[in-house]
mmCIF file of C-alpha atoms in Angstrom:
data_model
loop_
_atom_site.group_PDB
_atom_site.id
_atom_site.type_symbol
_atom_site.label_atom_id
_atom_site.label_comp_id
_atom_site.label_asym_id
_atom_site.label_seq_id
_atom_site.Cartn_x
_atom_site.Cartn_y
_atom_site.Cartn_z
ATOM 1 C CA UNK R 63 38.546 8.438 -17.221
ATOM 2 C CA UNK R 64 38.991 8.148 -13.357
ATOM 3 C CA UNK R 65 36.063 6.681 -11.490
ATOM 4 C CA UNK R 66 35.665 7.955 -8.018
ATOM 5 C CA UNK R 67 33.544 6.141 -5.440
ATOM 6 C CA UNK R 68 31.165 7.999 -3.204
ATOM 7 C CA UNK R 69 32.408 7.601 0.457
ATOM 8 C CA UNK R 70 30.440 4.633 2.580
ATOM 9 C CA UNK R 71 27.880 5.701 5.060
ATOM 10 C CA UNK R 72 28.288 5.491 8.920
ATOM 11 C CA UNK R 73 25.968 2.829 8.981
ATOM 12 C CA UNK R 74 27.493 0.484 6.043
ATOM 13 C CA UNK R 75 31.051 1.288 7.777
ATOM 14 C CA UNK R 76 29.972 -0.075 11.129
ATOM 15 C CA UNK R 77 28.178 -3.030 9.611
ATOM 16 C CA UNK R 78 31.476 -4.169 7.500
ATOM 17 C CA UNK R 79 33.372 -3.317 10.715
ATOM 18 C CA UNK R 80 31.126 -6.028 12.852
ATOM 19 C CA UNK R 81 31.040 -8.032 9.627
ATOM 20 C CA UNK R 82 35.023 -8.241 9.881
ATOM 21 C CA UNK R 83 35.105 -8.897 13.754
ATOM 22 C CA UNK R 84 32.437 -11.697 13.227
ATOM 23 C CA UNK R 85 34.454 -13.292 10.876
ATOM 24 C CA UNK R 86 37.782 -12.933 13.422
ATOM 25 C CA UNK R 87 36.120 -14.708 16.151
ATOM 26 C CA UNK R 88 34.047 -17.511 14.296
ATOM 27 C CA UNK R 89 37.385 -18.066 12.156
ATOM 28 C CA UNK R 90 38.986 -19.198 15.312
ATOM 29 C CA UNK R 91 36.101 -20.909 16.971
ATOM 30 C CA UNK R 92 34.502 -22.927 13.826
ATOM 31 C CA UNK R 93 37.119 -22.443 10.736
ATOM 32 C CA UNK R 94 39.538 -25.115 12.281
ATOM 33 C CA UNK R 95 36.530 -27.653 12.422
ATOM 34 C CA UNK R 96 35.416 -27.027 9.155
ATOM 35 C CA UNK R 97 38.626 -27.148 7.424
ATOM 36 C CA UNK R 98 38.946 -30.718 9.523
ATOM 37 C CA UNK R 99 35.334 -31.769 8.091
ATOM 38 C CA UNK R 100 36.389 -30.560 4.733
ATOM 39 C CA UNK R 101 39.879 -32.594 4.266
ATOM 40 C CA UNK R 102 38.120 -35.645 5.358
ATOM 41 C CA UNK R 103 35.023 -35.003 3.589
ATOM 42 C CA UNK R 104 36.605 -34.728 -0.036
ATOM 43 C CA UNK R 105 38.325 -37.949 0.479
ATOM 44 C CA UNK R 106 34.410 -39.234 -0.301
ATOM 45 C CA UNK R 107 33.817 -37.362 -3.217
ATOM 46 C CA UNK R 108 35.243 -37.146 -6.775
ATOM 47 C CA UNK R 109 37.551 -34.380 -5.768
ATOM 48 C CA UNK R 110 39.373 -36.728 -3.449
ATOM 49 C CA UNK R 111 42.679 -36.034 -5.123
ATOM 50 C CA UNK R 112 42.648 -32.302 -3.548
ATOM 51 C CA UNK R 113 43.052 -33.877 0.060
ATOM 52 C CA UNK R 114 45.316 -36.548 -1.314
ATOM 53 C CA UNK R 115 47.484 -33.848 -2.682
ATOM 54 C CA UNK R 116 47.531 -31.633 0.025
ATOM 55 C CA UNK R 117 47.999 -34.402 2.318
ATOM 56 C CA UNK R 118 51.480 -34.950 0.608
ATOM 57 C CA UNK R 119 52.241 -31.348 0.314
ATOM 58 C CA UNK R 120 51.359 -31.079 4.417
ATOM 59 C CA UNK R 121 54.103 -33.853 4.814
ATOM 60 C CA UNK R 122 56.529 -32.014 2.885
ATOM 61 C CA UNK R 123 55.676 -28.660 4.505
ATOM 62 C CA UNK R 124 55.497 -29.896 8.245
ATOM 63 C CA UNK R 125 58.259 -28.203 9.344
ATOM 64 C CA UNK R 126 57.474 -25.137 8.003
ATOM 65 C CA UNK R 127 55.629 -23.390 11.061
ATOM 66 C CA UNK R 128 58.778 -24.027 13.282
ATOM 67 C CA UNK R 129 60.817 -22.498 10.141
ATOM 68 C CA UNK R 130 59.697 -18.642 10.123
ATOM 69 C CA UNK R 131 56.022 -19.619 8.779
ATOM 70 C CA UNK R 132 54.872 -18.345 5.265
ATOM 71 C CA UNK R 133 53.038 -14.850 5.292
ATOM 72 C CA UNK R 134 51.202 -13.555 2.372
ATOM 73 C CA UNK R 135 51.431 -10.065 2.629
ATOM 74 C CA UNK R 136 48.119 -9.547 0.479
ATOM 75 C CA UNK R 137 46.196 -11.225 3.206
ATOM 76 C CA UNK R 138 48.157 -9.035 5.910
ATOM 77 C CA UNK R 139 47.406 -5.741 4.086
ATOM 78 C CA UNK R 140 43.236 -6.803 3.512
ATOM 79 C CA UNK R 141 40.947 -4.324 3.952
ATOM 80 C CA UNK R 142 38.948 -6.837 6.402
ATOM 81 C CA UNK R 143 41.452 -5.896 9.113
ATOM 82 C CA UNK R 144 41.197 -2.303 8.655
ATOM 83 C CA UNK R 145 37.486 -2.426 9.313
ATOM 84 C CA UNK R 146 38.361 -4.825 12.274
ATOM 85 C CA UNK R 147 40.664 -2.375 13.513
ATOM 86 C CA UNK R 148 38.084 0.358 13.622
ATOM 87 C CA UNK R 149 35.506 -1.783 15.112
ATOM 88 C CA UNK R 150 37.232 -1.466 18.696
ATOM 89 C CA UNK R 151 39.285 0.553 17.624
ATOM 90 C CA UNK R 152 42.859 -0.809 18.151
ATOM 91 C CA UNK R 153 45.682 1.182 18.130
ATOM 92 C CA UNK R 154 49.509 0.339 18.061
ATOM 93 C CA UNK R 155 51.658 2.776 20.272
ATOM 94 C CA UNK R 156 55.730 3.201 19.841
ATOM 95 C CA UNK R 157 57.633 4.568 22.806
ATOM 96 C CA UNK R 158 61.176 3.562 21.728
ATOM 97 C CA UNK R 159 62.828 2.937 18.612
ATOM 98 C CA UNK R 160 64.049 -0.581 17.762
ATOM 99 C CA UNK R 161 67.080 -0.921 15.631
ATOM 100 C CA UNK R 162 66.558 -3.442 12.161
ATOM 101 C CA UNK R 163 70.031 -4.771 12.743
ATOM 102 C CA UNK R 164 68.872 -6.877 15.956
ATOM 103 C CA UNK R 165 66.523 -9.409 16.793
ATOM 104 C CA UNK R 166 64.083 -8.708 19.596
ATOM 105 C CA UNK R 167 61.719 -11.006 22.025
ATOM 106 C CA UNK R 168 58.526 -9.409 22.738
ATOM 107 C CA UNK R 169 55.969 -10.223 25.741
ATOM 108 C CA UNK R 170 52.721 -9.207 25.155
ATOM 109 C CA UNK R 171 49.771 -8.711 28.041
ATOM 110 C CA UNK R 172 47.306 -9.679 28.844
ATOM 111 C CA UNK R 173 46.546 -12.470 27.099
ATOM 112 C CA UNK R 174 42.411 -11.566 26.976
ATOM 113 C CA UNK R 175 40.030 -14.055 25.609
ATOM 114 C CA UNK R 176 40.826 -14.299 22.254
ATOM 115 C CA UNK R 177 44.066 -11.891 22.184
ATOM 116 C CA UNK R 178 42.606 -9.364 19.501
ATOM 117 C CA UNK R 179 45.119 -6.886 20.143
ATOM 118 C CA UNK R 180 47.986 -9.057 19.397
ATOM 119 C CA UNK R 181 46.408 -10.404 15.960
ATOM 120 C CA UNK R 182 45.783 -7.145 14.442
ATOM 121 C CA UNK R 183 48.779 -5.268 15.504
ATOM 122 C CA UNK R 184 51.062 -8.125 14.768
ATOM 123 C CA UNK R 185 49.407 -10.627 12.351
ATOM 124 C CA UNK R 186 47.922 -7.624 9.666
ATOM 125 C CA UNK R 187 48.865 -4.197 8.974
ATOM 126 C CA UNK R 188 46.187 -2.575 10.053
ATOM 127 C CA UNK R 189 47.412 -0.703 12.697
ATOM 128 C CA UNK R 190 50.655 0.406 10.379
ATOM 129 C CA UNK R 191 53.191 -2.100 12.424
ATOM 130 C CA UNK R 192 55.848 -1.670 9.349
ATOM 131 C CA UNK R 193 55.235 2.093 9.317
ATOM 132 C CA UNK R 194 55.968 2.408 12.943
ATOM 133 C CA UNK R 195 59.231 -0.115 12.954
ATOM 134 C CA UNK R 196 60.682 0.083 9.665
ATOM 135 C CA UNK R 197 62.892 -2.853 8.887
ATOM 136 C CA UNK R 198 61.181 -5.434 11.611
ATOM 137 C CA UNK R 199 59.231 -8.411 10.926
ATOM 138 C CA UNK R 200 56.805 -9.786 13.395
ATOM 139 C CA UNK R 201 56.233 -13.099 14.064
ATOM 140 C CA UNK R 202 53.265 -14.008 16.641
ATOM 141 C CA UNK R 203 53.896 -17.325 18.783
ATOM 142 C CA UNK R 204 50.484 -19.723 18.606
ATOM 143 C CA UNK R 205 50.135 -23.067 20.197
ATOM 144 C CA UNK R 206 51.697 -25.688 18.219
ATOM 145 C CA UNK R 207 48.030 -27.768 18.004
ATOM 146 C CA UNK R 208 46.251 -25.204 15.375
ATOM 147 C CA UNK R 209 49.248 -25.926 13.114
ATOM 148 C CA UNK R 210 48.375 -29.698 12.792
ATOM 149 C CA UNK R 211 44.618 -28.889 11.211
ATOM 150 C CA UNK R 212 44.671 -29.227 7.545
ATOM 151 C CA UNK R 213 44.147 -25.773 5.562
ATOM 152 C CA UNK R 214 44.076 -23.647 8.625
ATOM 153 C CA UNK R 215 47.685 -24.110 9.109
ATOM 154 C CA UNK R 216 48.298 -22.071 5.997
ATOM 155 C CA UNK R 217 45.820 -19.487 7.074
ATOM 156 C CA UNK R 218 47.571 -18.854 10.256
ATOM 157 C CA UNK R 219 50.757 -18.484 8.859
ATOM 158 C CA UNK R 220 49.738 -16.188 6.018
ATOM 159 C CA UNK R 221 49.421 -13.559 8.648
ATOM 160 C CA UNK R 222 52.988 -14.384 10.270
ATOM 161 C CA UNK R 223 51.858 -17.071 13.227
ATOM 162 C CA UNK R 224 54.650 -19.316 14.272
ATOM 163 C CA UNK R 225 54.636 -22.599 16.246
ATOM 164 C CA UNK R 226 55.201 -22.092 19.596
ATOM 165 C CA UNK R 227 58.154 -24.370 20.523
ATOM 166 C CA UNK R 228 61.504 -23.777 21.530
ATOM 167 C CA UNK R 229 62.695 -24.645 17.829
ATOM 168 C CA UNK R 230 60.369 -22.187 16.214
ATOM 169 C CA UNK R 231 61.643 -19.315 18.675
ATOM 170 C CA UNK R 232 65.247 -20.382 18.127
ATOM 171 C CA UNK R 233 64.569 -20.248 14.210
ATOM 172 C CA UNK R 234 63.823 -16.401 14.601
ATOM 173 C CA UNK R 235 65.816 -15.452 17.349
ATOM 174 C CA UNK R 236 68.887 -16.307 15.422
ATOM 175 C CA UNK R 237 68.638 -15.033 12.167
ATOM 176 C CA UNK R 238 72.019 -13.343 11.626
ATOM 177 C CA UNK R 239 70.090 -10.566 9.505
ATOM 178 C CA UNK R 240 68.365 -9.185 12.283
ATOM 179 C CA UNK R 241 65.356 -7.409 11.958
ATOM 180 C CA UNK R 242 63.052 -10.255 13.716
ATOM 181 C CA UNK R 243 60.506 -9.507 16.343
ATOM 182 C CA UNK R 244 59.013 -12.826 17.892
ATOM 183 C CA UNK R 245 55.855 -12.084 20.119
ATOM 184 C CA UNK R 246 55.092 -14.294 22.753
ATOM 185 C CA UNK R 247 51.813 -14.336 24.876
ATOM 186 C CA UNK R 248 53.662 -15.037 28.207
ATOM 187 C CA UNK R 249 50.199 -15.510 30.113
ATOM 188 C CA UNK R 250 49.009 -18.081 27.654
ATOM 189 C CA UNK R 251 45.936 -19.814 27.373
ATOM 190 C CA UNK R 252 45.671 -20.294 31.057
ATOM 191 C CA UNK R 253 45.939 -16.460 31.528
ATOM 192 C CA UNK R 254 42.542 -16.171 29.483
ATOM 193 C CA UNK R 255 40.487 -17.694 32.653
ATOM 194 C CA UNK R 256 41.156 -14.512 34.301
ATOM 195 C CA UNK R 257 40.349 -12.220 31.499
ATOM 196 C CA UNK R 258 37.546 -10.084 32.595
ATOM 197 C CA UNK R 259 36.798 -6.289 32.675
ATOM 198 C CA UNK R 260 39.069 -4.123 35.153
ATOM 199 C CA UNK R 261 41.330 -7.143 35.672
ATOM 200 C CA UNK R 262 44.945 -6.479 35.510
ATOM 201 C CA UNK R 263 46.127 -9.762 36.904
ATOM 202 C CA UNK R 264 49.014 -11.606 34.892
ATOM 203 C CA UNK R 265 50.431 -14.782 34.885
ATOM 204 C CA UNK R 266 53.764 -14.027 34.959
ATOM 205 C CA UNK R 267 55.627 -14.497 38.438
ATOM 206 C CA UNK R 268 56.825 -18.191 37.520
ATOM 207 C CA UNK R 269 56.899 -17.655 33.885
ATOM 208 C CA UNK R 270 60.733 -17.600 32.859
ATOM 209 C CA UNK R 271 61.113 -19.650 29.951
ATOM 210 C CA UNK R 272 60.806 -16.659 27.701
ATOM 211 C CA UNK R 273 63.638 -14.872 29.586
ATOM 212 C CA UNK R 274 66.009 -17.936 29.692
ATOM 213 C CA UNK R 275 65.388 -17.952 25.615
ATOM 214 C CA UNK R 276 66.118 -14.046 25.466
ATOM 215 C CA UNK R 277 69.645 -14.668 27.737
ATOM 216 C CA UNK R 278 70.227 -17.860 25.231
ATOM 217 C CA UNK R 279 70.202 -15.922 22.341
ATOM 218 C CA UNK R 280 71.372 -12.241 23.560
ATOM 219 C CA UNK R 281 68.180 -10.882 22.525
ATOM 220 C CA UNK R 282 66.594 -7.689 23.931
ATOM 221 C CA UNK R 283 63.418 -8.071 25.712
ATOM 222 C CA UNK R 284 60.479 -5.407 24.808
ATOM 223 C CA UNK R 285 57.609 -5.385 27.490
ATOM 224 C CA UNK R 286 54.047 -4.541 25.848
ATOM 225 C CA UNK R 287 50.947 -3.729 27.504
ATOM 226 C CA UNK R 288 47.673 -4.015 25.736
ATOM 227 C CA UNK R 289 45.280 -1.509 27.712
ATOM 228 C CA UNK R 290 41.700 -2.558 27.027
ATOM 229 C CA UNK R 291 42.307 -6.104 25.919
ATOM 230 C CA UNK R 292 40.400 -7.512 29.055
ATOM 231 C CA UNK R 293 37.383 -5.422 28.616
ATOM 232 C CA UNK R 294 36.244 -7.053 25.072
ATOM 233 C CA UNK R 295 34.282 -9.728 27.106
ATOM 234 C CA UNK R 296 32.456 -10.779 30.186
ATOM 235 C CA UNK R 297 33.268 -14.081 31.731
ATOM 236 C CA UNK R 298 31.234 -16.551 33.770
ATOM 237 C CA UNK R 299 32.284 -16.075 37.395
ATOM 238 C CA UNK R 300 35.196 -18.950 37.795
ATOM 239 C CA UNK R 301 37.299 -18.240 41.173
ATOM 240 C CA UNK R 302 40.248 -20.194 42.017
ATOM 241 C CA UNK R 303 38.841 -23.515 43.448
ATOM 242 C CA UNK R 304 35.464 -23.668 42.289
ATOM 243 C CA UNK R 305 34.189 -26.539 40.203
ATOM 244 C CA UNK R 306 34.211 -24.640 36.910
ATOM 245 C CA UNK R 307 37.786 -23.328 37.271
ATOM 246 C CA UNK R 308 39.014 -26.982 38.266
ATOM 247 C CA UNK R 309 37.423 -28.256 35.193
ATOM 248 C CA UNK R 310 38.753 -25.758 32.747
ATOM 249 C CA UNK R 311 42.119 -26.516 34.275
ATOM 250 C CA UNK R 312 41.626 -30.406 33.449
ATOM 251 C CA UNK R 313 40.506 -29.706 30.129
ATOM 252 C CA UNK R 314 43.571 -27.590 29.663
ATOM 253 C CA UNK R 315 45.960 -30.071 30.545
ATOM 254 C CA UNK R 316 43.987 -32.715 28.399
ATOM 255 C CA UNK R 317 43.828 -30.423 25.586
ATOM 256 C CA UNK R 318 46.438 -27.704 25.956
ATOM 257 C CA UNK R 319 43.737 -24.787 25.224
ATOM 258 C CA UNK R 320 41.577 -22.992 27.932
ATOM 259 C CA UNK R 321 37.882 -22.910 27.425
ATOM 260 C CA UNK R 322 36.894 -19.679 29.233
ATOM 261 C CA UNK R 323 33.107 -19.513 29.049
ATOM 262 C CA UNK R 324 32.740 -15.761 27.871
ATOM 263 C CA UNK R 325 29.919 -13.757 26.410
ATOM 264 C CA UNK R 326 29.254 -10.048 25.118
ATOM 265 C CA UNK R 327 26.952 -8.648 22.367
ATOM 266 C CA UNK R 328 25.187 -10.035 19.715
ATOM 267 C CA UNK R 329 25.404 -9.281 16.015
ATOM 268 C CA UNK R 330 22.128 -7.516 15.672
ATOM 269 C CA UNK R 331 21.689 -6.747 19.264
ATOM 270 C CA UNK R 332 24.113 -5.636 22.130
ATOM 271 C CA UNK R 333 22.272 -7.800 25.252
ATOM 272 C CA UNK R 334 24.066 -11.312 24.747
ATOM 273 C CA UNK R 335 26.287 -13.050 22.284
ATOM 274 C CA UNK R 336 29.992 -13.775 21.351
ATOM 275 C CA UNK R 337 30.781 -10.674 19.402
ATOM 276 C CA UNK R 338 32.993 -8.379 21.471
ATOM 277 C CA UNK R 339 32.202 -5.308 22.864
ATOM 278 C CA UNK R 340 33.064 -2.121 20.956
ATOM 279 C CA UNK R 341 35.754 -1.074 23.218
ATOM 280 C CA UNK R 342 39.313 0.683 22.406
ATOM 281 C CA UNK R 343 42.151 -1.544 22.828
ATOM 282 C CA UNK R 344 45.514 0.479 22.893
ATOM 283 C CA UNK R 345 48.807 -1.630 22.423
ATOM 284 C CA UNK R 346 51.853 0.230 23.783
ATOM 285 C CA UNK R 347 55.196 -1.095 23.056
ATOM 286 C CA UNK R 348 57.863 -0.361 25.670
ATOM 287 C CA UNK R 349 61.505 0.084 25.379
ATOM 288 C CA UNK R 350 64.117 -2.466 24.848
ATOM 289 C CA UNK R 351 65.591 -4.357 27.720
ATOM 290 C CA UNK R 352 69.416 -5.218 27.029
ATOM 291 C CA UNK R 353 70.043 -8.739 27.693
ATOM 292 C CA UNK R 354 73.675 -10.229 27.709
ATOM 293 C CA UNK R 355 74.164 -13.584 25.841
ATOM 294 C CA UNK R 356 74.976 -16.670 27.814
ATOM 295 C CA UNK R 357 74.265 -20.282 26.400
ATOM 296 C CA UNK R 358 73.642 -21.842 30.223
ATOM 297 C CA UNK R 359 72.318 -18.605 32.488
ATOM 298 C CA UNK R 360 72.115 -19.876 36.178
ATOM 299 C CA UNK R 361 68.549 -19.286 38.092
ATOM 300 C CA UNK R 362 69.745 -16.262 39.909
ATOM 301 C CA UNK R 363 70.897 -14.662 36.488
ATOM 302 C CA UNK R 364 67.205 -15.705 35.198
ATOM 303 C CA UNK R 365 65.704 -14.237 38.315
ATOM 304 C CA UNK R 366 67.519 -10.825 37.880
ATOM 305 C CA UNK R 367 66.718 -10.486 34.364
ATOM 306 C CA UNK R 368 63.120 -11.311 34.897
ATOM 307 C CA UNK R 369 62.880 -9.261 37.881
ATOM 308 C CA UNK R 370 63.949 -6.340 35.771
ATOM 309 C CA UNK R 371 61.385 -7.280 33.196
ATOM 310 C CA UNK R 372 58.443 -7.121 35.367
ATOM 311 C CA UNK R 373 59.790 -3.650 36.894
ATOM 312 C CA UNK R 374 59.815 -2.213 33.202
ATOM 313 C CA UNK R 375 56.388 -3.712 32.627
ATOM 314 C CA UNK R 376 55.044 -2.331 35.762
ATOM 315 C CA UNK R 377 56.749 1.227 34.809
ATOM 316 C CA UNK R 378 55.071 1.103 31.533
ATOM 317 C CA UNK R 379 51.824 0.194 32.749
ATOM 318 C CA UNK R 380 51.952 3.332 35.308
ATOM 319 C CA UNK R 381 53.136 5.738 33.199
ATOM 320 C CA UNK R 382 50.415 5.210 30.899
ATOM 321 C CA UNK R 383 47.093 4.052 32.698
ATOM 322 C CA UNK R 384 46.069 7.536 33.533
ATOM 323 C CA UNK R 385 45.427 8.105 29.866
ATOM 324 C CA UNK R 386 43.230 4.990 29.569
ATOM 325 C CA UNK R 387 40.848 5.803 32.110
ATOM 326 C CA UNK R 388 42.442 3.387 34.455
ATOM 327 C CA UNK R 389 42.190 4.529 38.353
ATOM 328 C CA UNK R 390 45.535 5.449 40.050
ATOM 329 C CA UNK R 391 45.099 2.814 42.803
ATOM 330 C CA UNK R 392 45.061 -0.001 40.188
ATOM 331 C CA UNK R 393 48.368 -1.919 39.767
ATOM 332 C CA UNK R 394 49.683 -4.836 37.764
ATOM 333 C CA UNK R 395 49.172 -8.042 40.104
ATOM 334 C CA UNK R 396 51.395 -11.105 39.262
ATOM 335 C CA UNK R 397 50.482 -14.590 39.907
#
């Protein structure tokens, strides 16, 4: 006997979508602290053996974030991420084929406040990455700091996140069987400080490490622009030279992460809160840029490839901006 369930009502769907986004936002804002607190607290209970055994496992498994991570497909395919995708909504657009016999280095722009597009598109299957790019396995780089947190590190790796260090990048890009895509949010935490609606400023002018990495491994570069990424949150005004910007830069130097003061809507009201606005994100994947392999490229060679990458990223933006209601006179700005 086949049991059929009635479709969810629109209000129920919206509540589930909002709940999924709240889970995602607070998983990064609070889950790390909760995991640390739980790990320590268990040592002072009768369940101390759980933390002791995990500590031993953590030591044995300490290199895993730099060795391709450990994804869990049932978590990547969870229906929770589909609700999160539909909340904004988030879509992934392919403009060129990727050969599964090759590895790729993908530059993601812009960072936004919480990189929602990068997470949904590359750390889950909600937007259909594997369908659009069959045979390609995505890996998204994240600050190594987060992989030092017990339990939380396993949650991160389950989606395909890997440590953002050279060893981790090389491990993915030099795998001979191909079919691996390493996504780097090039602007990083510092770029998040300029993430606000209507901003198209990218911290990319002097960011050349990812280009040097691509040349070293002969890996094609793939530019990606996520339209709408900066529109999810408002940010407290922090112009360069202001006391707030100086404090944020100082904290970034100390902690390795930026602390943008952002706000949007609430869970039950739309005037103020930490839940992102319900605004569409469209992540457009550009065509691969061939890169000739060279173990020790000169500065001039790096600059040439870097400039070519900037040109292709600009072309990608200009070609698609009209579809996403960006004024004709708005262009990318590199700093």
